[in-house]
mmCIF file of C-alpha atoms and ligand atoms in Angstrom:
data_model
loop_
_atom_site.group_PDB
_atom_site.id
_atom_site.type_symbol
_atom_site.label_atom_id
_atom_site.label_comp_id
_atom_site.label_asym_id
_atom_site.label_seq_id
_atom_site.Cartn_x
_atom_site.Cartn_y
_atom_site.Cartn_z
ATOM 1 C CA MET A 35 -1.939 -22.470 5.384
ATOM 2 C CA THR A 36 -1.511 -22.493 1.642
ATOM 3 C CA THR A 37 -0.608 -18.834 1.324
ATOM 4 C CA SER A 38 2.797 -17.361 2.040
ATOM 5 C CA VAL A 39 3.631 -13.676 1.931
ATOM 6 C CA HIS A 40 7.264 -12.616 1.776
ATOM 7 C CA GLN A 41 8.231 -8.954 2.112
ATOM 8 C CA PHE A 42 11.646 -7.403 1.534
ATOM 9 C CA LEU A 43 13.174 -4.016 0.752
ATOM 10 C CA CYS A 44 13.874 -2.747 -2.739
ATOM 11 C CA LEU A 45 15.685 0.450 -3.762
ATOM 12 C CA THR A 46 15.884 2.666 -0.647
ATOM 13 C CA ASP A 47 12.498 2.420 1.017
ATOM 14 C CA ASN A 48 10.228 0.529 -1.375
ATOM 15 C CA TYR A 49 8.787 -2.808 -0.379
ATOM 16 C CA GLY A 50 8.786 -5.819 -2.629
ATOM 17 C CA VAL A 51 6.211 -8.468 -1.751
ATOM 18 C CA LEU A 52 5.708 -11.979 -3.056
ATOM 19 C CA VAL A 53 2.447 -13.877 -2.592
ATOM 20 C CA HIS A 54 2.769 -17.619 -3.048
ATOM 21 C CA ASP A 55 -0.032 -20.153 -3.441
ATOM 22 C CA SER A 56 1.375 -23.505 -2.374
ATOM 23 C CA LYS A 57 -1.671 -25.342 -3.810
ATOM 24 C CA THR A 58 -0.770 -24.426 -7.367
ATOM 25 C CA GLY A 59 2.792 -23.148 -7.022
ATOM 26 C CA ARG A 60 1.889 -19.803 -8.533
ATOM 27 C CA THR A 61 3.638 -16.734 -7.162
ATOM 28 C CA ALA A 62 2.785 -13.080 -7.632
ATOM 29 C CA SER A 63 4.987 -10.066 -7.121
ATOM 30 C CA ILE A 64 3.138 -6.968 -6.006
ATOM 31 C CA ASP A 65 4.722 -4.249 -8.137
ATOM 32 C CA ALA A 66 8.270 -4.400 -9.468
ATOM 33 C CA PRO A 67 10.380 -1.688 -7.852
ATOM 34 C CA GLU A 68 13.680 -3.429 -8.606
ATOM 35 C CA ALA A 69 14.329 -6.762 -10.291
ATOM 36 C CA ALA A 70 17.445 -7.926 -8.412
ATOM 37 C CA PRO A 71 15.966 -8.189 -4.890
ATOM 38 C CA ILE A 72 12.779 -9.754 -6.285
ATOM 39 C CA LEU A 73 14.809 -12.373 -8.157
ATOM 40 C CA ALA A 74 16.913 -12.979 -5.035
ATOM 41 C CA ALA A 75 13.777 -13.451 -2.920
ATOM 42 C CA LEU A 76 12.329 -15.902 -5.447
ATOM 43 C CA GLU A 77 15.593 -17.817 -5.448
ATOM 44 C CA GLU A 78 15.709 -17.910 -1.664
ATOM 45 C CA LYS A 79 12.151 -19.265 -1.477
ATOM 46 C CA GLY A 80 12.483 -21.583 -4.457
ATOM 47 C CA TRP A 81 9.458 -19.967 -6.116
ATOM 48 C CA THR A 82 8.797 -19.286 -9.806
ATOM 49 C CA LEU A 83 7.300 -15.912 -10.623
ATOM 50 C CA THR A 84 4.029 -16.328 -12.551
ATOM 51 C CA ASP A 85 2.133 -13.079 -11.969
ATOM 52 C CA LEU A 86 2.975 -9.422 -11.531
ATOM 53 C CA LEU A 87 0.238 -7.282 -10.001
ATOM 54 C CA ILE A 88 0.881 -3.588 -10.606
ATOM 55 C CA THR A 89 -0.760 -0.885 -8.472
ATOM 56 C CA HIS A 90 0.207 2.256 -10.409
ATOM 57 C CA HIS A 91 2.509 3.681 -13.047
ATOM 58 C CA HIS A 92 5.275 5.309 -10.991
ATOM 59 C CA ALA A 93 8.732 4.135 -11.999
ATOM 60 C CA ASP A 94 9.566 2.835 -8.540
ATOM 61 C CA HIS A 95 6.661 0.388 -8.902
ATOM 62 C CA ILE A 96 7.139 -0.856 -12.468
ATOM 63 C CA GLN A 97 10.758 -0.436 -13.523
ATOM 64 C CA GLY A 98 11.754 -4.006 -12.626
ATOM 65 C CA ALA A 99 9.087 -5.502 -14.901
ATOM 66 C CA PRO A 100 11.130 -5.911 -18.118
ATOM 67 C CA GLU A 101 13.890 -7.814 -16.327
ATOM 68 C CA LEU A 102 11.371 -10.048 -14.542
ATOM 69 C CA LYS A 103 9.644 -10.757 -17.872
ATOM 70 C CA ALA A 104 12.992 -11.580 -19.471
ATOM 71 C CA ARG A 105 13.726 -14.067 -16.685
ATOM 72 C CA PHE A 106 10.184 -15.516 -16.638
ATOM 73 C CA PRO A 107 8.794 -15.257 -20.207
ATOM 74 C CA GLU A 108 5.439 -16.745 -19.106
ATOM 75 C CA LEU A 109 4.957 -13.937 -16.585
ATOM 76 C CA ARG A 110 1.438 -12.508 -16.655
ATOM 77 C CA ILE A 111 1.418 -8.759 -16.008
ATOM 78 C CA VAL A 112 -1.794 -7.390 -14.491
ATOM 79 C CA GLY A 113 -2.422 -3.692 -13.941
ATOM 80 C CA PRO A 114 -4.866 -0.813 -13.959
ATOM 81 C CA ALA A 115 -6.786 -0.357 -17.224
ATOM 82 C CA LYS A 116 -6.850 3.376 -16.536
ATOM 83 C CA GLU A 117 -3.050 3.568 -16.731
ATOM 84 C CA THR A 118 -2.629 1.550 -19.927
ATOM 85 C CA ALA A 119 -0.903 4.453 -21.636
ATOM 86 C CA ARG A 120 1.698 4.725 -18.874
ATOM 87 C CA ILE A 121 2.498 1.091 -18.067
ATOM 88 C CA PRO A 122 4.069 -0.941 -20.878
ATOM 89 C CA ASP A 123 3.375 -4.584 -21.754
ATOM 90 C CA MET A 124 0.418 -5.378 -19.519
ATOM 91 C CA ASP A 125 -1.354 -8.651 -20.347
ATOM 92 C CA VAL A 126 -4.485 -8.146 -18.238
ATOM 93 C CA LEU A 127 -6.163 -4.765 -17.686
ATOM 94 C CA VAL A 128 -8.383 -4.548 -14.638
ATOM 95 C CA VAL A 129 -11.001 -2.199 -13.211
ATOM 96 C CA GLU A 130 -12.999 -1.881 -9.984
ATOM 97 C CA GLY A 131 -14.468 -5.174 -8.811
ATOM 98 C CA ASP A 132 -12.506 -7.412 -11.175
ATOM 99 C CA ALA A 133 -11.220 -10.690 -9.816
ATOM 100 C CA VAL A 134 -7.525 -11.481 -10.218
ATOM 101 C CA TRP A 135 -6.497 -15.063 -9.529
ATOM 102 C CA VAL A 136 -3.054 -16.063 -8.325
ATOM 103 C CA GLY A 137 -3.471 -19.817 -8.592
ATOM 104 C CA SER A 138 -6.273 -20.608 -6.156
ATOM 105 C CA LEU A 139 -6.085 -17.212 -4.437
ATOM 106 C CA GLU A 140 -8.593 -14.571 -5.466
ATOM 107 C CA ALA A 141 -7.909 -10.854 -5.263
ATOM 108 C CA ARG A 142 -10.522 -8.199 -5.838
ATOM 109 C CA VAL A 143 -9.465 -4.978 -7.545
ATOM 110 C CA ILE A 144 -10.301 -1.799 -5.643
ATOM 111 C CA GLU A 145 -9.829 1.420 -7.597
ATOM 112 C CA THR A 146 -8.162 4.004 -5.346
ATOM 113 C CA PRO A 147 -7.573 7.156 -7.413
ATOM 114 C CA GLY A 148 -5.698 10.086 -5.922
ATOM 115 C CA HIS A 149 -1.974 9.341 -5.716
ATOM 116 C CA THR A 150 -2.303 8.518 -9.403
ATOM 117 C CA ILE A 151 -5.561 8.709 -11.309
ATOM 118 C CA GLY A 152 -5.684 4.996 -12.073
ATOM 119 C CA HIS A 153 -4.182 3.598 -8.865
ATOM 120 C CA ILE A 154 -5.597 0.254 -7.754
ATOM 121 C CA ALA A 155 -5.278 -1.907 -4.648
ATOM 122 C CA TYR A 156 -5.519 -5.700 -4.508
ATOM 123 C CA TYR A 157 -7.663 -7.247 -1.766
ATOM 124 C CA PHE A 158 -7.430 -10.977 -1.023
ATOM 125 C CA GLY A 159 -10.585 -11.347 1.067
ATOM 126 C CA GLU A 160 -10.190 -15.012 2.038
ATOM 127 C CA GLU A 161 -6.649 -14.351 3.212
ATOM 128 C CA ASP A 162 -7.355 -10.961 4.842
ATOM 129 C CA LEU A 163 -4.619 -9.309 2.789
ATOM 130 C CA LEU A 164 -4.605 -5.861 1.233
ATOM 131 C CA PHE A 165 -1.875 -4.549 -1.042
ATOM 132 C CA SER A 166 -2.473 -0.826 -0.947
ATOM 133 C CA GLY A 167 0.431 0.447 -3.061
ATOM 134 C CA ASP A 168 0.983 4.153 -2.454
ATOM 135 C CA THR A 169 -2.605 4.906 -1.376
ATOM 136 C CA LEU A 170 -2.619 3.870 2.289
ATOM 137 C CA PHE A 171 0.617 3.736 4.283
ATOM 138 C CA SER A 172 1.254 2.743 7.859
ATOM 139 C CA LEU A 173 0.283 5.932 9.759
ATOM 140 C CA GLY A 174 0.089 7.851 6.500
ATOM 141 C CA CYS A 175 -1.154 7.991 2.927
ATOM 142 C CA GLY A 176 0.273 8.811 -0.483
ATOM 143 C CA ARG A 177 0.445 12.293 -1.893
ATOM 144 C CA ALA A 178 -2.521 13.333 -4.032
ATOM 145 C CA PHE A 179 -0.475 13.836 -7.190
ATOM 146 C CA GLU A 180 -3.102 13.311 -9.872
ATOM 147 C CA ALA A 181 -6.459 14.141 -8.279
ATOM 148 C CA PRO A 182 -7.796 16.542 -5.662
ATOM 149 C CA PRO A 183 -7.259 15.338 -2.076
ATOM 150 C CA ALA A 184 -11.014 14.771 -1.717
ATOM 151 C CA VAL A 185 -10.743 12.031 -4.340
ATOM 152 C CA LEU A 186 -7.934 10.380 -2.390
ATOM 153 C CA TRP A 187 -10.079 10.668 0.748
ATOM 154 C CA SER A 188 -12.882 8.716 -0.972
ATOM 155 C CA SER A 189 -10.362 6.045 -1.922
ATOM 156 C CA LEU A 190 -9.075 5.786 1.639
ATOM 157 C CA VAL A 191 -12.637 5.449 2.938
ATOM 158 C CA LYS A 192 -13.080 2.408 0.683
ATOM 159 C CA LEU A 193 -10.006 0.778 2.194
ATOM 160 C CA ALA A 194 -10.989 1.803 5.727
ATOM 161 C CA ASN A 195 -14.263 -0.082 5.285
ATOM 162 C CA LEU A 196 -12.483 -3.417 4.825
ATOM 163 C CA PRO A 197 -12.487 -5.770 7.846
ATOM 164 C CA GLY A 198 -10.341 -4.509 10.722
ATOM 165 C CA GLU A 199 -8.209 -7.649 10.781
ATOM 166 C CA THR A 200 -7.095 -7.099 7.171
ATOM 167 C CA GLN A 201 -3.296 -7.099 6.946
ATOM 168 C CA VAL A 202 -2.146 -4.061 4.999
ATOM 169 C CA TYR A 203 1.026 -4.230 2.912
ATOM 170 C CA CYS A 204 1.990 -0.877 1.440
ATOM 171 C CA GLY A 205 4.563 0.332 -1.047
ATOM 172 C CA HIS A 206 7.046 2.056 1.240
ATOM 173 C CA GLU A 207 8.673 2.042 4.661
ATOM 174 C CA TYR A 208 7.659 5.588 5.582
ATOM 175 C CA THR A 209 6.199 4.828 8.993
ATOM 176 C CA LEU A 210 8.648 6.672 11.217
ATOM 177 C CA ALA A 211 8.303 9.958 9.324
ATOM 178 C CA ASN A 212 4.541 9.417 9.204
ATOM 179 C CA ALA A 213 4.518 8.813 12.957
ATOM 180 C CA ARG A 214 6.327 12.091 13.606
ATOM 181 C CA PHE A 215 3.785 13.955 11.552
ATOM 182 C CA ALA A 216 0.830 12.104 13.143
ATOM 183 C CA MET A 217 2.011 13.311 16.548
ATOM 184 C CA THR A 218 1.639 16.926 15.363
ATOM 185 C CA ILE A 219 -2.055 16.201 14.777
ATOM 186 C CA GLU A 220 -3.077 13.906 17.608
ATOM 187 C CA SER A 221 -0.438 13.570 20.300
ATOM 188 C CA SER A 222 -3.289 13.140 22.814
ATOM 189 C CA ASN A 223 -4.182 9.752 21.277
ATOM 190 C CA PRO A 224 -2.682 7.042 23.533
ATOM 191 C CA ILE A 225 -2.909 4.409 20.800
ATOM 192 C CA LEU A 226 -0.904 6.648 18.485
ATOM 193 C CA ARG A 227 1.666 7.336 21.197
ATOM 194 C CA ASP A 228 2.137 3.582 21.722
ATOM 195 C CA ARG A 229 2.462 3.019 17.968
ATOM 196 C CA VAL A 230 5.101 5.735 17.685
ATOM 197 C CA GLU A 231 7.183 4.104 20.406
ATOM 198 C CA HIS A 232 6.805 0.683 18.844
ATOM 199 C CA VAL A 233 7.666 1.962 15.366
ATOM 200 C CA ALA A 234 10.747 3.810 16.631
ATOM 201 C CA ALA A 235 11.948 0.639 18.374
ATOM 202 C CA LEU A 236 11.463 -1.454 15.229
ATOM 203 C CA ARG A 237 13.278 1.048 13.024
ATOM 204 C CA ALA A 238 16.135 1.363 15.516
ATOM 205 C CA GLU A 239 16.721 -2.335 14.828
ATOM 206 C CA ASN A 240 16.168 -1.834 11.098
ATOM 207 C CA ARG A 241 13.062 -4.019 11.216
ATOM 208 C CA PRO A 242 9.952 -3.474 9.065
ATOM 209 C CA THR A 243 6.882 -1.712 10.474
ATOM 210 C CA VAL A 244 4.752 -3.196 7.696
ATOM 211 C CA PRO A 245 2.306 -4.928 7.502
ATOM 212 C CA THR A 246 -0.149 -3.023 9.590
ATOM 213 C CA THR A 247 -3.909 -3.668 9.865
ATOM 214 C CA ILE A 248 -6.987 -1.658 8.988
ATOM 215 C CA ALA A 249 -7.994 -1.617 12.671
ATOM 216 C CA ALA A 250 -4.585 -0.303 13.741
ATOM 217 C CA GLU A 251 -4.733 2.427 11.093
ATOM 218 C CA LEU A 252 -8.275 3.457 12.036
ATOM 219 C CA ALA A 253 -7.069 3.878 15.613
ATOM 220 C CA ALA A 254 -3.972 5.950 14.902
ATOM 221 C CA ASN A 255 -3.574 7.128 11.288
ATOM 222 C CA PRO A 256 -4.644 10.801 11.160
ATOM 223 C CA PHE A 257 -5.512 10.492 7.474
ATOM 224 C CA LEU A 258 -8.205 7.916 8.281
ATOM 225 C CA ARG A 259 -9.426 9.914 11.273
ATOM 226 C CA ALA A 260 -10.649 13.096 9.571
ATOM 227 C CA GLU A 261 -14.095 12.463 11.063
ATOM 228 C CA GLU A 262 -12.792 12.197 14.641
ATOM 229 C CA PRO A 263 -13.431 15.253 16.854
ATOM 230 C CA PRO A 264 -9.874 15.411 18.319
ATOM 231 C CA VAL A 265 -8.386 15.399 14.816
ATOM 232 C CA GLN A 266 -10.860 18.007 13.591
ATOM 233 C CA ALA A 267 -10.086 20.147 16.632
ATOM 234 C CA ALA A 268 -6.336 19.836 16.015
ATOM 235 C CA VAL A 269 -6.704 21.543 12.643
ATOM 236 C CA GLY A 270 -9.411 23.982 13.800
ATOM 237 C CA MET A 271 -12.154 22.348 11.694
ATOM 238 C CA VAL A 272 -14.647 20.891 14.167
ATOM 239 C CA GLY A 273 -17.839 19.716 12.487
ATOM 240 C CA ARG A 274 -16.516 20.209 8.969
ATOM 241 C CA ASP A 275 -16.797 17.798 6.055
ATOM 242 C CA PRO A 276 -14.197 15.054 6.607
ATOM 243 C CA ALA A 277 -13.007 15.449 3.008
ATOM 244 C CA ASP A 278 -12.084 19.064 3.818
ATOM 245 C CA VAL A 279 -10.424 18.062 7.074
ATOM 246 C CA PHE A 280 -8.456 15.402 5.190
ATOM 247 C CA THR A 281 -7.436 17.997 2.580
ATOM 248 C CA GLU A 282 -6.045 20.225 5.334
ATOM 249 C CA ILE A 283 -4.134 17.352 6.963
ATOM 250 C CA ARG A 284 -2.725 16.281 3.585
ATOM 251 C CA ALA A 285 -1.565 19.868 2.907
ATOM 252 C CA ARG A 286 0.121 20.060 6.310
ATOM 253 C CA LYS A 287 1.938 16.793 5.669
ATOM 254 C CA ASP A 288 3.067 18.022 2.235
ATOM 255 C CA ASN A 289 4.743 20.933 4.019
ATOM 256 C CA PHE A 290 5.947 18.981 7.035
ATOM 257 C CA ARG A 291 9.672 18.885 7.635
ATOM 258 C CA GLY A 292 10.043 16.510 10.545
HETATM 259 ZN ZN1 ZN B 59 3.755 6.210 -6.295
#
């Protein structure tokens, strides 16, 4: 095992994640929500930050970057070409299909517009790792801030088509609230009911519910299940285009006060 992944909280409910390649010693931070906990995690692990892989322009994903760059002047900042105007000081601009190397580890860039128009995810195929930012969450998905929900649906379908065993690291610990909402859509799903119990137990002990896997999300995340008859029935849209069903579920979540 030459790859280590270390996840920790930043701000209130953001996740910081470090990916370390022990072959070359290079270490990437996925996004930069807050410099202090990222620096503390690096210190704890004895790692030097070499790469910062940005998923999208929201402040709670980039605001730690200047302080990280000041501490590690050689830091290479990688991010979405389509958000160049909104993310300062990027060294490498990437688009769909580009390869991003963290030492000997190769990530493929997957464009996932919707939450923001230029949002990207990083997929390390050899390692079965996906960093989905604010596109796919455990039992949920990001809000469609900058594109119609149907666009976000297409992005989620791309992620859903990755191998089931793929470990999914997302930008926030939102799982408990997502679980409560998911139960309003598909409480008849025994896999979802088990997940909800498990998630509640983890959160009661203040433990992370992330990472999840693509297979686990396909089995329980209502936002990935817009094609499933029970989910379509729950929103009164049996046989409808999954993009429309997804749009309805996204709207209900936007208005959900659980
Ligand atoms: Zn965001």
